[in-house]
mmCIF file of C-alpha atoms in Angstrom:
data_model
loop_
_atom_site.group_PDB
_atom_site.id
_atom_site.type_symbol
_atom_site.label_atom_id
_atom_site.label_comp_id
_atom_site.label_asym_id
_atom_site.label_seq_id
_atom_site.Cartn_x
_atom_site.Cartn_y
_atom_site.Cartn_z
ATOM 1 C CA ALA Q 23 -10.224 13.158 -5.538
ATOM 2 C CA GLN Q 24 -6.932 12.889 -3.702
ATOM 3 C CA SER Q 25 -3.418 12.482 -5.034
ATOM 4 C CA VAL Q 26 0.145 12.487 -3.785
ATOM 5 C CA THR Q 27 3.407 13.510 -5.418
ATOM 6 C CA GLN Q 28 6.732 12.056 -4.322
ATOM 7 C CA LEU Q 29 9.736 13.292 -6.276
ATOM 8 C CA GLY Q 30 12.943 11.374 -6.785
ATOM 9 C CA SER Q 31 12.351 7.650 -6.979
ATOM 10 C CA HIS Q 32 15.785 6.814 -5.536
ATOM 11 C CA VAL Q 33 17.298 8.649 -2.587
ATOM 12 C CA SER Q 34 20.810 8.006 -1.336
ATOM 13 C CA VAL Q 35 21.809 9.091 2.147
ATOM 14 C CA SER Q 36 24.953 8.541 4.173
ATOM 15 C CA GLU Q 37 24.719 6.670 7.435
ATOM 16 C CA GLY Q 38 24.214 9.220 10.216
ATOM 17 C CA ALA Q 39 22.940 11.922 7.865
ATOM 18 C CA LEU Q 40 19.502 13.484 7.733
ATOM 19 C CA VAL Q 41 16.804 11.585 5.868
ATOM 20 C CA LEU Q 42 14.319 13.864 4.097
ATOM 21 C CA LEU Q 43 11.568 12.502 1.868
ATOM 22 C CA ARG Q 44 9.179 14.975 0.311
ATOM 23 C CA CYS Q 45 5.449 14.487 -0.119
ATOM 24 C CA ASN Q 46 2.947 16.951 -1.532
ATOM 25 C CA TYR Q 47 -0.731 16.174 -1.618
ATOM 26 C CA SER Q 48 -3.860 17.323 -3.354
ATOM 27 C CA SER Q 49 -7.230 16.893 -1.701
ATOM 28 C CA SER Q 50 -10.647 18.469 -2.061
ATOM 29 C CA VAL Q 51 -11.527 17.566 1.540
ATOM 30 C CA PRO Q 52 -9.518 17.752 4.775
ATOM 31 C CA PRO Q 53 -6.920 15.041 4.284
ATOM 32 C CA TYR Q 54 -5.639 12.191 6.343
ATOM 33 C CA LEU Q 55 -1.993 11.556 5.522
ATOM 34 C CA PHE Q 56 0.166 8.476 5.970
ATOM 35 C CA TRP Q 57 3.710 7.307 5.497
ATOM 36 C CA TYR Q 58 4.310 3.614 4.959
ATOM 37 C CA VAL Q 59 7.579 1.691 4.737
ATOM 38 C CA GLN Q 60 8.185 -1.481 2.748
ATOM 39 C CA TYR Q 61 11.197 -3.656 3.484
ATOM 40 C CA PRO Q 62 12.322 -6.164 0.847
ATOM 41 C CA ASN Q 63 9.888 -9.013 0.305
ATOM 42 C CA GLN Q 64 7.426 -7.665 2.849
ATOM 43 C CA GLY Q 65 4.107 -5.846 2.897
ATOM 44 C CA LEU Q 66 3.689 -2.170 3.676
ATOM 45 C CA GLN Q 67 3.944 -1.139 7.313
ATOM 46 C CA LEU Q 68 2.622 2.096 8.793
ATOM 47 C CA LEU Q 69 5.314 4.545 9.916
ATOM 48 C CA LEU Q 70 3.042 7.368 11.026
ATOM 49 C CA LYS Q 71 -0.180 9.186 10.219
ATOM 50 C CA TYR Q 72 -1.740 12.629 10.438
ATOM 51 C CA THR Q 73 -5.403 12.810 11.392
ATOM 52 C CA SER Q 74 -5.947 16.528 12.118
ATOM 53 C CA ALA Q 75 -4.547 16.530 15.639
ATOM 54 C CA ALA Q 76 -0.954 17.724 16.139
ATOM 55 C CA THR Q 77 0.729 18.895 12.937
ATOM 56 C CA LEU Q 78 4.049 17.337 13.942
ATOM 57 C CA VAL Q 79 3.622 13.598 14.007
ATOM 58 C CA LYS Q 80 6.108 11.159 15.480
ATOM 59 C CA GLY Q 81 6.271 7.617 14.222
ATOM 60 C CA ILE Q 82 8.227 4.438 14.666
ATOM 61 C CA ASN Q 83 12.003 4.057 14.235
ATOM 62 C CA GLY Q 84 12.709 7.736 14.923
ATOM 63 C CA PHE Q 85 10.797 9.112 11.947
ATOM 64 C CA GLU Q 86 8.569 12.163 12.075
ATOM 65 C CA ALA Q 87 6.547 14.245 9.635
ATOM 66 C CA GLU Q 88 5.065 17.705 9.686
ATOM 67 C CA PHE Q 89 1.718 18.604 8.129
ATOM 68 C CA LYS Q 90 1.820 22.040 6.483
ATOM 69 C CA LYS Q 91 -1.544 22.997 5.060
ATOM 70 C CA SER Q 92 -0.269 26.189 3.413
ATOM 71 C CA GLU Q 93 2.296 24.165 1.479
ATOM 72 C CA THR Q 94 0.098 21.060 1.026
ATOM 73 C CA SER Q 95 3.053 19.048 2.252
ATOM 74 C CA PHE Q 96 3.760 16.169 4.594
ATOM 75 C CA HIS Q 97 7.530 15.629 4.428
ATOM 76 C CA LEU Q 98 9.135 12.739 6.303
ATOM 77 C CA THR Q 99 12.377 13.199 8.238
ATOM 78 C CA LYS Q 100 14.780 11.295 10.431
ATOM 79 C CA PRO Q 101 17.757 13.098 11.970
ATOM 80 C CA SER Q 102 20.268 10.284 11.580
ATOM 81 C CA ALA Q 103 20.019 7.506 9.013
ATOM 82 C CA HIS Q 104 20.744 3.936 9.994
ATOM 83 C CA MET Q 105 21.566 1.064 7.696
ATOM 84 C CA SER Q 106 18.276 -0.563 8.679
ATOM 85 C CA ASP Q 107 16.373 2.384 7.144
ATOM 86 C CA ALA Q 108 17.112 1.085 3.652
ATOM 87 C CA ALA Q 109 13.649 0.414 2.260
ATOM 88 C CA GLU Q 110 10.936 1.893 0.060
ATOM 89 C CA TYR Q 111 8.783 4.653 1.526
ATOM 90 C CA PHE Q 112 5.299 5.563 0.365
ATOM 91 C CA CYS Q 113 3.244 8.645 1.139
ATOM 92 C CA ALA Q 114 -0.541 8.271 0.950
ATOM 93 C CA VAL Q 115 -3.637 10.431 1.363
ATOM 94 C CA SER Q 116 -7.261 9.662 2.095
ATOM 95 C CA GLY Q 117 -10.389 11.663 2.732
ATOM 96 C CA GLY Q 118 -14.106 11.574 2.279
ATOM 97 C CA GLY Q 119 -14.758 8.636 4.565
ATOM 98 C CA ASN Q 120 -14.166 5.636 2.325
ATOM 99 C CA ASN Q 121 -10.738 4.660 3.734
ATOM 100 C CA ARG Q 122 -9.373 4.444 0.202
ATOM 101 C CA LEU Q 123 -5.720 5.541 -0.024
ATOM 102 C CA ALA Q 124 -4.056 7.328 -2.924
ATOM 103 C CA PHE Q 125 -0.376 6.352 -2.878
ATOM 104 C CA GLY Q 126 2.622 8.169 -4.239
ATOM 105 C CA LYS Q 127 5.106 6.333 -6.456
ATOM 106 C CA GLY Q 128 7.462 5.717 -3.557
ATOM 107 C CA ASN Q 129 11.067 6.578 -2.674
ATOM 108 C CA GLN Q 130 13.682 3.843 -2.623
ATOM 109 C CA VAL Q 131 16.118 4.831 0.129
ATOM 110 C CA VAL Q 132 19.695 3.580 -0.030
ATOM 111 C CA VAL Q 133 21.911 4.125 3.008
ATOM 112 C CA ILE Q 134 25.611 4.457 2.264
ATOM 113 C CA PRO Q 135 27.999 3.308 4.993
ATOM 114 C CA ASP O 12 -4.337 -10.666 16.269
ATOM 115 C CA ALA O 13 -2.416 -12.435 13.523
ATOM 116 C CA GLY O 14 -2.739 -9.548 11.087
ATOM 117 C CA VAL O 15 -3.872 -9.873 7.489
ATOM 118 C CA ILE O 16 -3.220 -13.377 6.211
ATOM 119 C CA GLN O 17 -2.594 -14.159 2.558
ATOM 120 C CA SER O 18 -2.091 -17.476 0.838
ATOM 121 C CA PRO O 19 -0.210 -18.759 -0.940
ATOM 122 C CA ARG O 20 2.925 -16.681 -0.373
ATOM 123 C CA HIS O 21 4.368 -17.787 -3.671
ATOM 124 C CA GLU O 22 2.643 -19.135 -6.757
ATOM 125 C CA VAL O 23 4.246 -20.293 -9.969
ATOM 126 C CA THR O 24 1.926 -21.305 -12.764
ATOM 127 C CA GLU O 25 1.834 -21.652 -16.498
ATOM 128 C CA MET O 26 0.117 -19.321 -18.904
ATOM 129 C CA GLY O 27 -3.545 -20.170 -19.309
ATOM 130 C CA GLN O 28 -3.988 -21.678 -15.881
ATOM 131 C CA GLU O 29 -6.428 -20.391 -13.287
ATOM 132 C CA VAL O 30 -4.925 -18.718 -10.226
ATOM 133 C CA THR O 31 -6.733 -18.047 -6.953
ATOM 134 C CA LEU O 32 -5.264 -15.807 -4.286
ATOM 135 C CA ARG O 33 -6.755 -15.773 -0.811
ATOM 136 C CA CYS O 34 -7.005 -13.200 1.953
ATOM 137 C CA LYS O 35 -8.216 -13.201 5.535
ATOM 138 C CA PRO O 36 -8.613 -9.652 6.878
ATOM 139 C CA ILE O 37 -8.180 -8.568 10.462
ATOM 140 C CA SER O 38 -11.251 -9.427 12.507
ATOM 141 C CA GLY O 39 -13.596 -6.465 12.873
ATOM 142 C CA HIS O 40 -12.294 -4.630 9.824
ATOM 143 C CA ASP O 41 -15.011 -3.826 7.319
ATOM 144 C CA TYR O 42 -12.881 -2.570 4.424
ATOM 145 C CA LEU O 43 -10.787 -4.896 2.273
ATOM 146 C CA PHE O 44 -8.473 -3.828 -0.538
ATOM 147 C CA TRP O 45 -6.611 -5.762 -3.248
ATOM 148 C CA TYR O 46 -3.445 -4.226 -4.722
ATOM 149 C CA ARG O 47 -0.927 -5.262 -7.337
ATOM 150 C CA GLN O 48 2.719 -4.160 -7.232
ATOM 151 C CA THR O 49 5.165 -4.296 -10.136
ATOM 152 C CA MET O 50 8.403 -2.516 -10.912
ATOM 153 C CA MET O 51 6.880 -0.861 -13.958
ATOM 154 C CA ARG O 52 3.548 0.281 -12.544
ATOM 155 C CA GLY O 53 4.250 0.526 -8.828
ATOM 156 C CA LEU O 54 1.378 -0.064 -6.403
ATOM 157 C CA GLU O 55 -2.069 -0.239 -8.036
ATOM 158 C CA LEU O 56 -5.445 -0.560 -6.337
ATOM 159 C CA LEU O 57 -7.439 -3.284 -8.087
ATOM 160 C CA ILE O 58 -10.686 -3.404 -6.114
ATOM 161 C CA TYR O 59 -12.036 -2.706 -2.663
ATOM 162 C CA PHE O 60 -14.938 -3.937 -0.577
ATOM 163 C CA ASN O 61 -16.952 -2.416 2.240
ATOM 164 C CA ASN O 62 -18.991 -4.805 4.373
ATOM 165 C CA ASN O 63 -18.353 -7.554 1.810
ATOM 166 C CA VAL O 64 -19.771 -5.472 -1.062
ATOM 167 C CA PRO O 65 -17.501 -4.424 -3.958
ATOM 168 C CA ILE O 66 -17.389 -0.640 -4.028
ATOM 169 C CA ASP O 67 -14.953 0.157 -6.816
ATOM 170 C CA ASP O 68 -13.462 -2.355 -9.254
ATOM 171 C CA SER O 69 -12.251 0.192 -11.784
ATOM 172 C CA GLY O 70 -8.670 -0.898 -11.191
ATOM 173 C CA MET O 71 -9.265 -4.480 -12.264
ATOM 174 C CA PRO O 72 -7.248 -4.710 -15.473
ATOM 175 C CA GLU O 73 -9.392 -7.069 -17.498
ATOM 176 C CA ASP O 74 -12.312 -9.447 -17.378
ATOM 177 C CA ARG O 75 -9.810 -12.178 -16.628
ATOM 178 C CA PHE O 76 -9.651 -10.785 -13.107
ATOM 179 C CA SER O 77 -12.444 -11.285 -10.594
ATOM 180 C CA ALA O 78 -12.728 -10.828 -6.842
ATOM 181 C CA LYS O 79 -15.223 -12.020 -4.281
ATOM 182 C CA MET O 80 -15.841 -11.563 -0.608
ATOM 183 C CA PRO O 81 -18.372 -14.179 0.492
ATOM 184 C CA ASN O 82 -18.101 -13.236 4.156
ATOM 185 C CA ALA O 83 -16.347 -10.805 6.467
ATOM 186 C CA SER O 84 -13.375 -13.072 7.031
ATOM 187 C CA PHE O 85 -12.456 -14.205 3.538
ATOM 188 C CA SER O 86 -11.800 -12.820 0.076
ATOM 189 C CA THR O 87 -10.418 -14.232 -3.150
ATOM 190 C CA LEU O 88 -8.824 -12.740 -6.232
ATOM 191 C CA LYS O 89 -8.997 -14.988 -9.262
ATOM 192 C CA ILE O 90 -7.200 -14.735 -12.578
ATOM 193 C CA GLN O 91 -8.518 -16.917 -15.377
ATOM 194 C CA PRO O 92 -6.735 -17.464 -17.691
ATOM 195 C CA SER O 93 -3.423 -16.187 -16.379
ATOM 196 C CA GLU O 94 -0.832 -14.492 -18.597
ATOM 197 C CA PRO O 95 2.880 -13.725 -18.078
ATOM 198 C CA ARG O 96 2.101 -10.002 -17.704
ATOM 199 C CA ASP O 97 0.081 -10.830 -14.594
ATOM 200 C CA SER O 98 3.325 -11.671 -12.799
ATOM 201 C CA ALA O 99 3.476 -9.348 -9.784
ATOM 202 C CA VAL O 100 3.123 -9.213 -6.029
ATOM 203 C CA TYR O 101 -0.510 -9.052 -4.959
ATOM 204 C CA PHE O 102 -1.326 -7.490 -1.597
ATOM 205 C CA CYS O 103 -4.460 -7.597 0.449
ATOM 206 C CA ALA O 104 -5.112 -4.902 3.067
ATOM 207 C CA SER O 105 -7.893 -4.240 5.545
ATOM 208 C CA SER O 106 -9.023 -1.323 7.661
ATOM 209 C CA ALA O 107 -11.717 -0.366 10.111
ATOM 210 C CA SER O 108 -14.346 2.227 9.270
ATOM 211 C CA GLY O 109 -13.651 5.775 10.302
ATOM 212 C CA GLY O 110 -11.680 8.596 8.844
ATOM 213 C CA GLY O 111 -7.985 8.348 9.393
ATOM 214 C CA ASN O 112 -7.870 4.633 10.031
ATOM 215 C CA GLU O 113 -4.861 3.085 8.399
ATOM 216 C CA GLN O 114 -4.813 0.084 6.126
ATOM 217 C CA PHE O 115 -3.028 -2.999 7.411
ATOM 218 C CA PHE O 116 -1.247 -4.943 4.701
ATOM 219 C CA GLY O 117 -0.681 -8.639 4.362
ATOM 220 C CA PRO O 118 2.704 -10.107 3.391
ATOM 221 C CA GLY O 119 1.659 -10.465 -0.239
ATOM 222 C CA THR O 120 1.519 -13.263 -2.790
ATOM 223 C CA ARG O 121 4.298 -13.331 -5.342
ATOM 224 C CA LEU O 122 2.802 -14.638 -8.591
ATOM 225 C CA THR O 123 4.935 -15.837 -11.467
ATOM 226 C CA VAL O 124 3.206 -16.847 -14.685
ATOM 227 C CA LEU O 125 5.475 -18.710 -17.079
#
């Protein structure tokens, strides 16, 4: 079975500052890892995914994440926060071939002007 | 492609009434997932289908909930009878077979049970 831990439900960041959202996973098989973003009153949208190719993955809107097997982590970063980054971010893991995702509890990001 | 389509976008009903939520997955996708999102519980997987067959319905909260997928392009989630605690946003998502394929989410149906 797979699971994901995201700490800190609410994250405040100043505009222009680094965005760092932490994700640690547990998986009994080689994992596939995803970050999704949810803007208010919308569905979840894929930011980026790791599928065993390059360990540093670049996504949309300037976000990137690095897969570290030794740390079982897949942290999401963006060098400079923008007001439009205010949203909820979910980390998810899958494995074993059934496409089922195990989601973390999410991080609500607030960007302070 | 139009993406995953859900209807209605908003539903307001009274306790005890039957509610039917509808989903059209992306053409060619053979996995379909139903989720529920609330402030208290976050995002919960209710049930998922592969090739129109229910694979795991362990997340369905009660017998009042049922889901069907009569063909590859349509699925329904029914609540009968509805209760105020069923108020939530219900999402449908679909994905193609193959490890590492992401799920594509619909816009959701916001259900309010009075």
